[in-house]
PDB file of C-alpha atoms in Angstrom:
ATOM      1  CA  GLN X   6      24.800  12.956 -13.505  1.00  0.00           C
ATOM      2  CA  GLY X   7      23.758  16.562 -13.998  1.00  0.00           C
ATOM      3  CA  LEU X   8      22.666  16.841 -10.368  1.00  0.00           C
ATOM      4  CA  LEU X   9      25.993  15.456  -9.181  1.00  0.00           C
ATOM      5  CA  ALA X  10      27.863  17.968 -11.334  1.00  0.00           C
ATOM      6  CA  GLU X  11      25.694  20.910 -10.269  1.00  0.00           C
ATOM      7  CA  PRO X  12      24.130  20.283  -6.825  1.00  0.00           C
ATOM      8  CA  LYS X  13      20.767  21.949  -6.261  1.00  0.00           C
ATOM      9  CA  LYS X  14      19.058  23.063  -3.046  1.00  0.00           C
ATOM     10  CA  ILE X  15      15.436  22.560  -4.004  1.00  0.00           C
ATOM     11  CA  ALA X  16      12.278  21.002  -2.632  1.00  0.00           C
ATOM     12  CA  THR X  17      11.936  17.341  -3.501  1.00  0.00           C
ATOM     13  CA  ARG X  18       8.580  18.151  -5.148  1.00  0.00           C
ATOM     14  CA  THR X  19      10.563  20.412  -7.506  1.00  0.00           C
ATOM     15  CA  ALA X  20      13.159  17.688  -7.996  1.00  0.00           C
ATOM     16  CA  SER X  21      10.294  15.349  -8.845  1.00  0.00           C
ATOM     17  CA  GLN X  22       9.218  17.658 -11.660  1.00  0.00           C
ATOM     18  CA  LEU X  23      12.785  17.719 -12.992  1.00  0.00           C
ATOM     19  CA  ALA X  24      12.763  13.923 -13.031  1.00  0.00           C
ATOM     20  CA  LEU X  25       9.362  13.885 -14.717  1.00  0.00           C
ATOM     21  CA  ASP X  26      10.604  16.274 -17.403  1.00  0.00           C
ATOM     22  CA  ALA X  27      13.096  13.606 -18.448  1.00  0.00           C
ATOM     23  CA  ILE X  28      10.774  10.640 -17.918  1.00  0.00           C
ATOM     24  CA  ASN X  29       7.823  12.059 -19.859  1.00  0.00           C
ATOM     25  CA  ALA X  30      10.058  13.082 -22.745  1.00  0.00           C
ATOM     26  CA  ALA X  31      11.550   9.590 -22.967  1.00  0.00           C
ATOM     27  CA  LEU X  32       8.486   7.430 -22.201  1.00  0.00           C
ATOM     28  CA  PRO X  33       5.368   8.183 -24.266  1.00  0.00           C
ATOM     29  CA  GLU X  34       3.387   5.669 -22.197  1.00  0.00           C
ATOM     30  CA  THR X  35       3.330   7.820 -19.044  1.00  0.00           C
ATOM     31  CA  ILE X  36       0.045   9.585 -18.314  1.00  0.00           C
ATOM     32  CA  GLY X  37      -0.003  12.103 -15.475  1.00  0.00           C
ATOM     33  CA  GLY X  38      -2.513  14.017 -13.448  1.00  0.00           C
ATOM     34  CA  SER X  39      -3.422  15.596 -10.137  1.00  0.00           C
ATOM     35  CA  ALA X  40      -6.439  15.928  -7.867  1.00  0.00           C
ATOM     36  CA  ASP X  41      -6.779  19.694  -8.402  1.00  0.00           C
ATOM     37  CA  LEU X  42      -3.282  20.443  -7.065  1.00  0.00           C
ATOM     38  CA  THR X  43      -1.173  20.527 -10.224  1.00  0.00           C
ATOM     39  CA  PRO X  44       0.805  23.716  -9.379  1.00  0.00           C
ATOM     40  CA  SER X  45       1.560  22.401  -5.876  1.00  0.00           C
ATOM     41  CA  ASN X  46       2.320  18.795  -6.829  1.00  0.00           C
ATOM     42  CA  ASN X  47       4.501  19.803  -9.806  1.00  0.00           C
ATOM     43  CA  THR X  48       3.103  16.951 -11.891  1.00  0.00           C
ATOM     44  CA  LEU X  49       2.677  18.746 -15.229  1.00  0.00           C
ATOM     45  CA  THR X  50       5.691  18.862 -17.534  1.00  0.00           C
ATOM     46  CA  LYS X  51       6.459  20.498 -20.859  1.00  0.00           C
ATOM     47  CA  GLY X  52       4.712  18.973 -23.830  1.00  0.00           C
ATOM     48  CA  LEU X  53       1.820  17.381 -21.917  1.00  0.00           C
ATOM     49  CA  GLU X  54      -1.689  18.460 -22.880  1.00  0.00           C
ATOM     50  CA  ASP X  55      -4.954  18.019 -20.992  1.00  0.00           C
ATOM     51  CA  LEU X  56      -6.974  14.942 -21.860  1.00  0.00           C
ATOM     52  CA  THR X  57     -10.416  16.095 -23.019  1.00  0.00           C
ATOM     53  CA  PRO X  58     -13.244  14.662 -25.150  1.00  0.00           C
ATOM     54  CA  GLU X  59     -11.661  16.507 -28.068  1.00  0.00           C
ATOM     55  CA  ASN X  60      -8.122  15.329 -27.293  1.00  0.00           C
ATOM     56  CA  TYR X  61      -7.995  11.654 -26.342  1.00  0.00           C
ATOM     57  CA  GLY X  62      -4.354  11.460 -27.306  1.00  0.00           C
ATOM     58  CA  ALA X  63      -3.310  13.810 -24.504  1.00  0.00           C
ATOM     59  CA  ARG X  64      -1.364  12.613 -21.471  1.00  0.00           C
ATOM     60  CA  TYR X  65      -2.528  14.759 -18.551  1.00  0.00           C
ATOM     61  CA  ILE X  66      -5.777  14.327 -16.600  1.00  0.00           C
ATOM     62  CA  ARG X  67      -7.369  17.029 -14.433  1.00  0.00           C
ATOM     63  CA  TYR X  68      -9.104  14.777 -11.902  1.00  0.00           C
ATOM     64  CA  GLY X  69     -10.652  17.536  -9.794  1.00  0.00           C
ATOM     65  CA  ILE X  70     -10.899  17.263  -6.013  1.00  0.00           C
ATOM     66  CA  ARG X  71     -11.322  13.496  -6.217  1.00  0.00           C
ATOM     67  CA  GLU X  72      -8.372  11.714  -4.601  1.00  0.00           C
ATOM     68  CA  PHE X  73     -10.142   8.352  -4.461  1.00  0.00           C
ATOM     69  CA  GLY X  74     -11.538   8.713  -7.966  1.00  0.00           C
ATOM     70  CA  MET X  75      -8.099   9.607  -9.315  1.00  0.00           C
ATOM     71  CA  SER X  76      -6.478   6.617  -7.634  1.00  0.00           C
ATOM     72  CA  ALA X  77      -9.185   4.210  -8.786  1.00  0.00           C
ATOM     73  CA  ALA X  78      -8.940   5.536 -12.338  1.00  0.00           C
ATOM     74  CA  MET X  79      -5.168   5.068 -12.319  1.00  0.00           C
ATOM     75  CA  ASN X  80      -5.677   1.464 -11.224  1.00  0.00           C
ATOM     76  CA  GLY X  81      -7.920   0.937 -14.234  1.00  0.00           C
ATOM     77  CA  LEU X  82      -5.406   2.541 -16.569  1.00  0.00           C
ATOM     78  CA  ALA X  83      -2.559   0.427 -15.210  1.00  0.00           C
ATOM     79  CA  LEU X  84      -4.516  -2.829 -15.308  1.00  0.00           C
ATOM     80  CA  HIS X  85      -5.669  -2.154 -18.876  1.00  0.00           C
ATOM     81  CA  GLY X  86      -2.020  -1.901 -19.862  1.00  0.00           C
ATOM     82  CA  GLY X  87      -0.106   0.216 -22.307  1.00  0.00           C
ATOM     83  CA  VAL X  88       0.289   3.214 -20.005  1.00  0.00           C
ATOM     84  CA  ILE X  89       2.055   4.048 -16.741  1.00  0.00           C
ATOM     85  CA  PRO X  90      -0.173   6.390 -14.722  1.00  0.00           C
ATOM     86  CA  TYR X  91       0.996   8.783 -12.030  1.00  0.00           C
ATOM     87  CA  GLY X  92      -1.081  11.223 -10.017  1.00  0.00           C
ATOM     88  CA  GLY X  93      -0.528  13.840  -7.370  1.00  0.00           C
ATOM     89  CA  THR X  94      -2.117  15.201  -4.217  1.00  0.00           C
ATOM     90  CA  PHE X  95      -1.022  16.300  -0.748  1.00  0.00           C
ATOM     91  CA  LEU X  96       0.240  13.438   1.416  1.00  0.00           C
ATOM     92  CA  VAL X  97      -2.332  14.166   4.120  1.00  0.00           C
ATOM     93  CA  PHE X  98      -5.082  13.533   1.553  1.00  0.00           C
ATOM     94  CA  SER X  99      -3.829   9.989   0.999  1.00  0.00           C
ATOM     95  CA  ASP X 100      -6.480   9.114   3.600  1.00  0.00           C
ATOM     96  CA  TYR X 101      -9.151   9.808   0.970  1.00  0.00           C
ATOM     97  CA  ALA X 102      -7.336   7.627  -1.570  1.00  0.00           C
ATOM     98  CA  ARG X 103      -6.301   4.795   0.743  1.00  0.00           C
ATOM     99  CA  PRO X 104      -8.810   2.102  -0.356  1.00  0.00           C
ATOM    100  CA  ALA X 105      -7.704   2.526  -3.973  1.00  0.00           C
ATOM    101  CA  ILE X 106      -4.023   2.633  -2.984  1.00  0.00           C
ATOM    102  CA  ARG X 107      -4.531  -0.659  -1.166  1.00  0.00           C
ATOM    103  CA  LEU X 108      -6.126  -2.140  -4.280  1.00  0.00           C
ATOM    104  CA  SER X 109      -3.175  -0.921  -6.368  1.00  0.00           C
ATOM    105  CA  ALA X 110      -0.926  -2.999  -4.144  1.00  0.00           C
ATOM    106  CA  LEU X 111      -3.265  -5.989  -4.009  1.00  0.00           C
ATOM    107  CA  GLN X 112      -3.681  -6.027  -7.799  1.00  0.00           C
ATOM    108  CA  ARG X 113       0.035  -5.397  -8.434  1.00  0.00           C
ATOM    109  CA  ALA X 114      -0.829  -2.354 -10.551  1.00  0.00           C
ATOM    110  CA  ARG X 115       2.042  -0.169 -11.757  1.00  0.00           C
ATOM    111  CA  VAL X 116       0.810   3.172 -10.402  1.00  0.00           C
ATOM    112  CA  VAL X 117       2.974   5.995  -9.058  1.00  0.00           C
ATOM    113  CA  TYR X 118       1.499   8.222  -6.354  1.00  0.00           C
ATOM    114  CA  VAL X 119       3.093  11.666  -6.077  1.00  0.00           C
ATOM    115  CA  MET X 120       2.351  12.902  -2.546  1.00  0.00           C
ATOM    116  CA  THR X 121       3.760  16.337  -1.742  1.00  0.00           C
ATOM    117  CA  HIS X 122       3.783  18.524   1.403  1.00  0.00           C
ATOM    118  CA  ASP X 123       4.977  15.538   3.409  1.00  0.00           C
ATOM    119  CA  SER X 124       5.484  16.938   6.941  1.00  0.00           C
ATOM    120  CA  ILE X 125       5.325  19.928   9.287  1.00  0.00           C
ATOM    121  CA  GLY X 126       7.815  21.414   6.836  1.00  0.00           C
ATOM    122  CA  LEU X 127       4.874  22.677   4.775  1.00  0.00           C
ATOM    123  CA  GLY X 128       4.448  25.404   7.397  1.00  0.00           C
ATOM    124  CA  GLU X 129       1.494  27.642   8.119  1.00  0.00           C
ATOM    125  CA  ASP X 130      -1.356  25.491   6.780  1.00  0.00           C
ATOM    126  CA  GLY X 131      -1.253  23.799  10.167  1.00  0.00           C
ATOM    127  CA  PRO X 132      -2.196  20.374  11.524  1.00  0.00           C
ATOM    128  CA  THR X 133      -5.100  19.742   9.133  1.00  0.00           C
ATOM    129  CA  HIS X 134      -2.618  19.639   6.262  1.00  0.00           C
ATOM    130  CA  GLN X 135       0.494  18.335   8.050  1.00  0.00           C
ATOM    131  CA  PRO X 136       0.965  14.556   7.774  1.00  0.00           C
ATOM    132  CA  VAL X 137       2.089  12.888  10.992  1.00  0.00           C
ATOM    133  CA  GLU X 138       0.923   9.271  10.921  1.00  0.00           C
ATOM    134  CA  HIS X 139       0.590   8.984   7.149  1.00  0.00           C
ATOM    135  CA  VAL X 140       4.025   7.822   6.002  1.00  0.00           C
ATOM    136  CA  MET X 141       4.164   5.122   8.663  1.00  0.00           C
ATOM    137  CA  SER X 142       0.633   3.910   7.943  1.00  0.00           C
ATOM    138  CA  LEU X 143       1.337   3.735   4.214  1.00  0.00           C
ATOM    139  CA  ARG X 144       4.455   1.666   4.893  1.00  0.00           C
ATOM    140  CA  LEU X 145       2.131  -0.947   6.399  1.00  0.00           C
ATOM    141  CA  ILE X 146       0.398  -1.653   3.071  1.00  0.00           C
ATOM    142  CA  PRO X 147       1.928  -4.845   1.622  1.00  0.00           C
ATOM    143  CA  ASN X 148       3.493  -4.443  -1.839  1.00  0.00           C
ATOM    144  CA  LEU X 149       3.414  -0.625  -1.732  1.00  0.00           C
ATOM    145  CA  GLU X 150       6.886   0.880  -2.006  1.00  0.00           C
ATOM    146  CA  VAL X 151       6.950   4.150  -0.074  1.00  0.00           C
ATOM    147  CA  TRP X 152       9.831   6.479  -0.964  1.00  0.00           C
ATOM    148  CA  ARG X 153      10.723   9.551   1.096  1.00  0.00           C
ATOM    149  CA  PRO X 154      13.834  10.997  -0.568  1.00  0.00           C
ATOM    150  CA  CYS X 155      16.138  13.472   1.170  1.00  0.00           C
ATOM    151  CA  ASP X 156      17.236  15.513  -1.849  1.00  0.00           C
ATOM    152  CA  ALA X 157      17.178  15.896  -5.623  1.00  0.00           C
ATOM    153  CA  VAL X 158      19.445  12.907  -6.270  1.00  0.00           C
ATOM    154  CA  GLU X 159      17.398  10.511  -4.143  1.00  0.00           C
ATOM    155  CA  THR X 160      14.227  11.834  -5.772  1.00  0.00           C
ATOM    156  CA  ALA X 161      15.570  11.039  -9.230  1.00  0.00           C
ATOM    157  CA  GLU X 162      16.556   7.558  -8.045  1.00  0.00           C
ATOM    158  CA  ALA X 163      13.131   7.009  -6.484  1.00  0.00           C
ATOM    159  CA  TRP X 164      11.440   7.942  -9.749  1.00  0.00           C
ATOM    160  CA  GLY X 165      13.708   5.626 -11.702  1.00  0.00           C
ATOM    161  CA  GLU X 166      12.943   2.707  -9.401  1.00  0.00           C
ATOM    162  CA  SER X 167       9.212   3.472  -9.386  1.00  0.00           C
ATOM    163  CA  ILE X 168       8.901   3.611 -13.169  1.00  0.00           C
ATOM    164  CA  ALA X 169      10.927   0.409 -13.539  1.00  0.00           C
ATOM    165  CA  ARG X 170       8.821  -1.499 -11.005  1.00  0.00           C
ATOM    166  CA  SER X 171       6.205  -3.616 -12.755  1.00  0.00           C
ATOM    167  CA  THR X 172       4.959  -5.679  -9.796  1.00  0.00           C
ATOM    168  CA  GLY X 173       3.093  -3.031  -7.831  1.00  0.00           C
ATOM    169  CA  PRO X 174       2.592   0.631  -6.967  1.00  0.00           C
ATOM    170  CA  SER X 175       5.053   3.163  -5.608  1.00  0.00           C
ATOM    171  CA  LEU X 176       4.454   6.304  -3.568  1.00  0.00           C
ATOM    172  CA  LEU X 177       6.773   9.307  -3.366  1.00  0.00           C
ATOM    173  CA  ALA X 178       6.463  11.481  -0.234  1.00  0.00           C
ATOM    174  CA  LEU X 179       7.953  14.841  -1.188  1.00  0.00           C
ATOM    175  CA  SER X 180       8.812  18.066   0.610  1.00  0.00           C
ATOM    176  CA  ARG X 181       7.478  21.564   0.103  1.00  0.00           C
ATOM    177  CA  GLN X 182      10.585  23.168   1.632  1.00  0.00           C
ATOM    178  CA  ASN X 183      13.983  23.362  -0.059  1.00  0.00           C
ATOM    179  CA  LEU X 184      16.550  20.746   0.976  1.00  0.00           C
ATOM    180  CA  PRO X 185      20.315  20.660   0.414  1.00  0.00           C
ATOM    181  CA  GLN X 186      21.797  18.066  -1.890  1.00  0.00           C
ATOM    182  CA  LEU X 187      23.476  15.503   0.341  1.00  0.00           C
ATOM    183  CA  SER X 188      23.466  12.246  -1.599  1.00  0.00           C
ATOM    184  CA  GLY X 189      25.793  10.947  -4.251  1.00  0.00           C
ATOM    185  CA  GLY X 190      23.552   7.985  -4.993  1.00  0.00           C
ATOM    186  CA  GLY X 191      22.645   4.759  -3.236  1.00  0.00           C
ATOM    187  CA  ALA X 192      18.917   5.157  -2.658  1.00  0.00           C
ATOM    188  CA  ALA X 193      18.040   2.233  -4.939  1.00  0.00           C
ATOM    189  CA  LYS X 194      18.814  -0.159  -2.079  1.00  0.00           C
ATOM    190  CA  GLY X 195      16.289   1.572   0.156  1.00  0.00           C
ATOM    191  CA  GLY X 196      18.814   2.504   2.829  1.00  0.00           C
ATOM    192  CA  TYR X 197      22.520   3.212   2.751  1.00  0.00           C
ATOM    193  CA  ARG X 198      25.363   4.835   4.667  1.00  0.00           C
ATOM    194  CA  LEU X 199      25.342   8.466   3.591  1.00  0.00           C
ATOM    195  CA  GLN X 200      28.185   9.513   5.903  1.00  0.00           C
ATOM    196  CA  ALA X 201      30.565   7.323   7.880  1.00  0.00           C
ATOM    197  CA  ALA X 202      31.884   7.985  11.371  1.00  0.00           C
ATOM    198  CA  ALA X 203      35.266   9.683  11.621  1.00  0.00           C
ATOM    199  CA  ALA X 204      35.818   9.063  15.334  1.00  0.00           C
ATOM    200  CA  PRO X 205      35.243   5.533  16.724  1.00  0.00           C
ATOM    201  CA  ARG X 206      31.619   4.720  15.913  1.00  0.00           C
ATOM    202  CA  LYS X 207      29.234   4.880  18.849  1.00  0.00           C
ATOM    203  CA  VAL X 208      26.047   6.038  17.120  1.00  0.00           C
ATOM    204  CA  VAL X 209      24.115   5.243  13.940  1.00  0.00           C
ATOM    205  CA  LEU X 210      21.692   7.996  12.927  1.00  0.00           C
ATOM    206  CA  ILE X 211      18.830   6.794  10.697  1.00  0.00           C
ATOM    207  CA  ALA X 212      16.572   9.286   8.936  1.00  0.00           C
ATOM    208  CA  SER X 213      14.429   9.839   5.867  1.00  0.00           C
ATOM    209  CA  GLY X 214      13.443  12.820   3.764  1.00  0.00           C
ATOM    210  CA  SER X 215      13.990  16.301   5.161  1.00  0.00           C
ATOM    211  CA  GLU X 216      15.283  14.941   8.457  1.00  0.00           C
ATOM    212  CA  VAL X 217      18.426  13.546   6.835  1.00  0.00           C
ATOM    213  CA  GLU X 218      19.693  17.125   6.868  1.00  0.00           C
ATOM    214  CA  ILE X 219      19.101  17.181  10.631  1.00  0.00           C
ATOM    215  CA  ALA X 220      20.922  13.861  11.048  1.00  0.00           C
ATOM    216  CA  VAL X 221      23.934  15.294   9.214  1.00  0.00           C
ATOM    217  CA  ALA X 222      23.978  18.259  11.619  1.00  0.00           C
ATOM    218  CA  VAL X 223      23.679  15.909  14.610  1.00  0.00           C
ATOM    219  CA  ARG X 224      26.599  13.854  13.331  1.00  0.00           C
ATOM    220  CA  GLU X 225      28.762  16.959  12.973  1.00  0.00           C
ATOM    221  CA  ALA X 226      28.037  17.986  16.567  1.00  0.00           C
ATOM    222  CA  LEU X 227      28.694  14.481  17.917  1.00  0.00           C
ATOM    223  CA  GLU X 228      31.977  14.190  16.051  1.00  0.00           C
ATOM    224  CA  ALA X 229      33.033  17.513  17.625  1.00  0.00           C
ATOM    225  CA  GLU X 230      32.486  15.807  20.998  1.00  0.00           C
ATOM    226  CA  GLY X 231      34.620  12.842  19.948  1.00  0.00           C
ATOM    227  CA  VAL X 232      31.623  10.578  19.355  1.00  0.00           C
ATOM    228  CA  GLY X 233      31.714   8.795  16.016  1.00  0.00           C
ATOM    229  CA  ALA X 234      28.403   8.641  14.176  1.00  0.00           C
ATOM    230  CA  ASP X 235      27.207   7.197  10.884  1.00  0.00           C
ATOM    231  CA  VAL X 236      24.334   8.784   8.977  1.00  0.00           C
ATOM    232  CA  VAL X 237      22.053   6.287   7.257  1.00  0.00           C
ATOM    233  CA  SER X 238      19.519   7.616   4.777  1.00  0.00           C
ATOM    234  CA  MET X 239      16.474   5.322   4.685  1.00  0.00           C
ATOM    235  CA  PRO X 240      14.205   6.495   1.850  1.00  0.00           C
ATOM    236  CA  CYS X 241      12.402   3.159   1.351  1.00  0.00           C
ATOM    237  CA  TRP X 242      11.989   0.657   4.180  1.00  0.00           C
ATOM    238  CA  SER X 243      10.613  -2.217   2.122  1.00  0.00           C
ATOM    239  CA  ARG X 244      13.406  -1.933  -0.434  1.00  0.00           C
ATOM    240  CA  PHE X 245      16.034  -1.943   2.332  1.00  0.00           C
ATOM    241  CA  ASP X 246      14.417  -4.944   4.036  1.00  0.00           C
ATOM    242  CA  ALA X 247      14.661  -6.865   0.743  1.00  0.00           C
ATOM    243  CA  GLN X 248      18.452  -6.486   0.584  1.00  0.00           C
ATOM    244  CA  PRO X 249      20.749  -9.395   1.515  1.00  0.00           C
ATOM    245  CA  ARG X 250      21.350  -9.825   5.238  1.00  0.00           C
ATOM    246  CA  ALA X 251      25.056  -9.072   4.855  1.00  0.00           C
ATOM    247  CA  TYR X 252      24.293  -5.662   3.346  1.00  0.00           C
ATOM    248  CA  ARG X 253      21.727  -4.783   6.008  1.00  0.00           C
ATOM    249  CA  ASP X 254      24.096  -5.802   8.790  1.00  0.00           C
ATOM    250  CA  ASP X 255      26.829  -3.640   7.295  1.00  0.00           C
ATOM    251  CA  VAL X 256      24.585  -0.556   7.143  1.00  0.00           C
ATOM    252  CA  LEU X 257      23.035  -1.216  10.568  1.00  0.00           C
ATOM    253  CA  PRO X 258      25.642  -3.143  12.579  1.00  0.00           C
ATOM    254  CA  ASP X 259      24.065  -5.806  14.771  1.00  0.00           C
ATOM    255  CA  ALA X 260      25.772  -4.685  17.973  1.00  0.00           C
ATOM    256  CA  LYS X 261      24.564  -4.471  21.526  1.00  0.00           C
ATOM    257  CA  PRO X 262      22.875  -1.158  22.316  1.00  0.00           C
ATOM    258  CA  GLU X 263      25.569  -0.165  24.799  1.00  0.00           C
ATOM    259  CA  GLN X 264      28.171  -0.515  22.043  1.00  0.00           C
ATOM    260  CA  ILE X 265      26.382   1.222  19.164  1.00  0.00           C
ATOM    261  CA  LEU X 266      23.339   3.390  19.810  1.00  0.00           C
ATOM    262  CA  ARG X 267      20.800   3.528  16.999  1.00  0.00           C
ATOM    263  CA  VAL X 268      18.835   6.765  16.661  1.00  0.00           C
ATOM    264  CA  SER X 269      15.941   7.504  14.288  1.00  0.00           C
ATOM    265  CA  ILE X 270      14.873  10.993  13.202  1.00  0.00           C
ATOM    266  CA  GLU X 271      11.676  11.514  11.212  1.00  0.00           C
ATOM    267  CA  ALA X 272       8.996  14.222  11.349  1.00  0.00           C
ATOM    268  CA  GLY X 273       6.192  11.761  11.993  1.00  0.00           C
ATOM    269  CA  VAL X 274       5.048   9.190  14.518  1.00  0.00           C
ATOM    270  CA  THR X 275       7.868   7.260  16.166  1.00  0.00           C
ATOM    271  CA  THR X 276       5.894   4.016  16.340  1.00  0.00           C
ATOM    272  CA  GLY X 277       7.535   1.535  13.988  1.00  0.00           C
ATOM    273  CA  TRP X 278      11.068   2.915  14.122  1.00  0.00           C
ATOM    274  CA  GLU X 279      11.989   0.385  16.820  1.00  0.00           C
ATOM    275  CA  ARG X 280      12.297  -1.990  13.855  1.00  0.00           C
ATOM    276  CA  TYR X 281      15.676  -0.366  13.216  1.00  0.00           C
ATOM    277  CA  THR X 282      16.611   1.365  16.478  1.00  0.00           C
ATOM    278  CA  MET X 283      15.855  -1.683  18.619  1.00  0.00           C
ATOM    279  CA  VAL X 284      13.953  -1.177  21.863  1.00  0.00           C
ATOM    280  CA  ASP X 285      16.861   0.523  23.624  1.00  0.00           C
ATOM    281  CA  GLY X 286      17.545   3.019  20.840  1.00  0.00           C
ATOM    282  CA  LEU X 287      16.308   6.604  20.619  1.00  0.00           C
ATOM    283  CA  ARG X 288      13.446   7.701  18.381  1.00  0.00           C
ATOM    284  CA  PHE X 289      12.863  11.378  17.600  1.00  0.00           C
ATOM    285  CA  GLY X 290       9.638  12.353  15.869  1.00  0.00           C
ATOM    286  CA  ILE X 291       6.166  13.794  16.362  1.00  0.00           C
ATOM    287  CA  ASP X 292       3.656  11.741  18.350  1.00  0.00           C
ATOM    288  CA  SER X 293       1.000  14.446  18.276  1.00  0.00           C
ATOM    289  CA  TYR X 294      -0.544  16.712  15.665  1.00  0.00           C
ATOM    290  CA  GLY X 295       1.394  19.508  14.012  1.00  0.00           C
ATOM    291  CA  ALA X 296       0.930  23.252  14.407  1.00  0.00           C
ATOM    292  CA  SER X 297       0.742  26.396  12.322  1.00  0.00           C
ATOM    293  CA  GLY X 298       3.929  28.380  11.861  1.00  0.00           C
ATOM    294  CA  PRO X 299       7.062  28.765   9.767  1.00  0.00           C
ATOM    295  CA  ALA X 300       8.779  25.429   9.164  1.00  0.00           C
ATOM    296  CA  PRO X 301      12.000  26.267  11.094  1.00  0.00           C
ATOM    297  CA  ASP X 302       9.949  27.308  14.132  1.00  0.00           C
ATOM    298  CA  LEU X 303       7.958  24.083  14.004  1.00  0.00           C
ATOM    299  CA  PHE X 304      11.016  21.845  13.817  1.00  0.00           C
ATOM    300  CA  LYS X 305      12.403  23.683  16.846  1.00  0.00           C
ATOM    301  CA  HIS X 306       9.072  23.422  18.695  1.00  0.00           C
ATOM    302  CA  PHE X 307       8.918  19.659  18.199  1.00  0.00           C
ATOM    303  CA  GLY X 308      12.555  19.101  19.171  1.00  0.00           C
ATOM    304  CA  LEU X 309      13.720  18.114  15.710  1.00  0.00           C
ATOM    305  CA  THR X 310      16.977  20.069  15.713  1.00  0.00           C
ATOM    306  CA  ALA X 311      20.571  19.141  16.365  1.00  0.00           C
ATOM    307  CA  ALA X 312      20.562  21.401  19.433  1.00  0.00           C
ATOM    308  CA  ALA X 313      17.707  19.400  20.961  1.00  0.00           C
ATOM    309  CA  ILE X 314      18.800  15.927  19.884  1.00  0.00           C
ATOM    310  CA  VAL X 315      22.548  15.896  20.610  1.00  0.00           C
ATOM    311  CA  PRO X 316      22.292  16.344  24.426  1.00  0.00           C
ATOM    312  CA  GLN X 317      19.838  13.442  24.633  1.00  0.00           C
ATOM    313  CA  ILE X 318      22.176  11.191  22.675  1.00  0.00           C
ATOM    314  CA  LEU X 319      25.145  12.126  24.854  1.00  0.00           C
ATOM    315  CA  SER X 320      23.066  11.492  27.976  1.00  0.00           C
ATOM    316  CA  LYS X 321      21.976   8.089  26.675  1.00  0.00           C
ATOM    317  CA  LEU X 322      25.572   7.113  25.935  1.00  0.00           C
ATOM    318  CA  LYS X 323      26.486   7.865  29.552  1.00  0.00           C
ATOM    319  CA  ASP X 324      23.712   5.660  30.982  1.00  0.00           C
TER     320      ASP X 324
END
């Protein structure tokens, strides 16, 4: 409610810390940590102390540069019961943790993975640190809920759903760069109509995370051309797929491609998005490695801007 009253333009990793401030104060069973990236992951909140041999009652673990060890330890904590563990690292380092993440899902362990620096938006660190295939590959793990929120409100909702989920792990993919507040709520269903077409609807724009802002800009440009476009925010695929068919058909109308064009926008591999765009839709993403440079320059370089996307949509509509 506070975010709705006072919108914030902040990175979703910062929004995650705001959510954790409230969660950790209200739930004494949470126990946090990070694989040597606490200041970057924003996983430490007020009142938490480091767990040490002299302080077993503390609720924060400094795991060191041990992504797999951290994830395996959190599985043990969750399966023992009595605590809800969460731990942070960069999303690109989920590769090191993947076997333990898979076991979280297989064992239905309530673990929350806080994965920050989720795209080329992290900037100058370059392709070694810029996730491209990671979000999509993590979505393939059965019983792992992957959340990629677009703003502070969706981040708070994702945390609420993750803490409440007792049948398996959740993973939050969070931005380094600041993002405008766009949502008024609705993320709990996994996907929802963020903005509806004003002109007769011809396009449905589907995006997650930082690219929802781009989808909103694309919609504005299309509407100026008389082309109606919905914006659908899709923070969690598996949660959306679990919704009733009537809801899913309302958000993504089951129309022929020549009637309604579905377009996906995500700063990662495009493989997999045909699930929602259909074969004849358009998919904008990054099917290569990233590059080093300021985030705005990189989004422009990879064609993830309204200026690059709108002409291709208009051309497709004329085909």
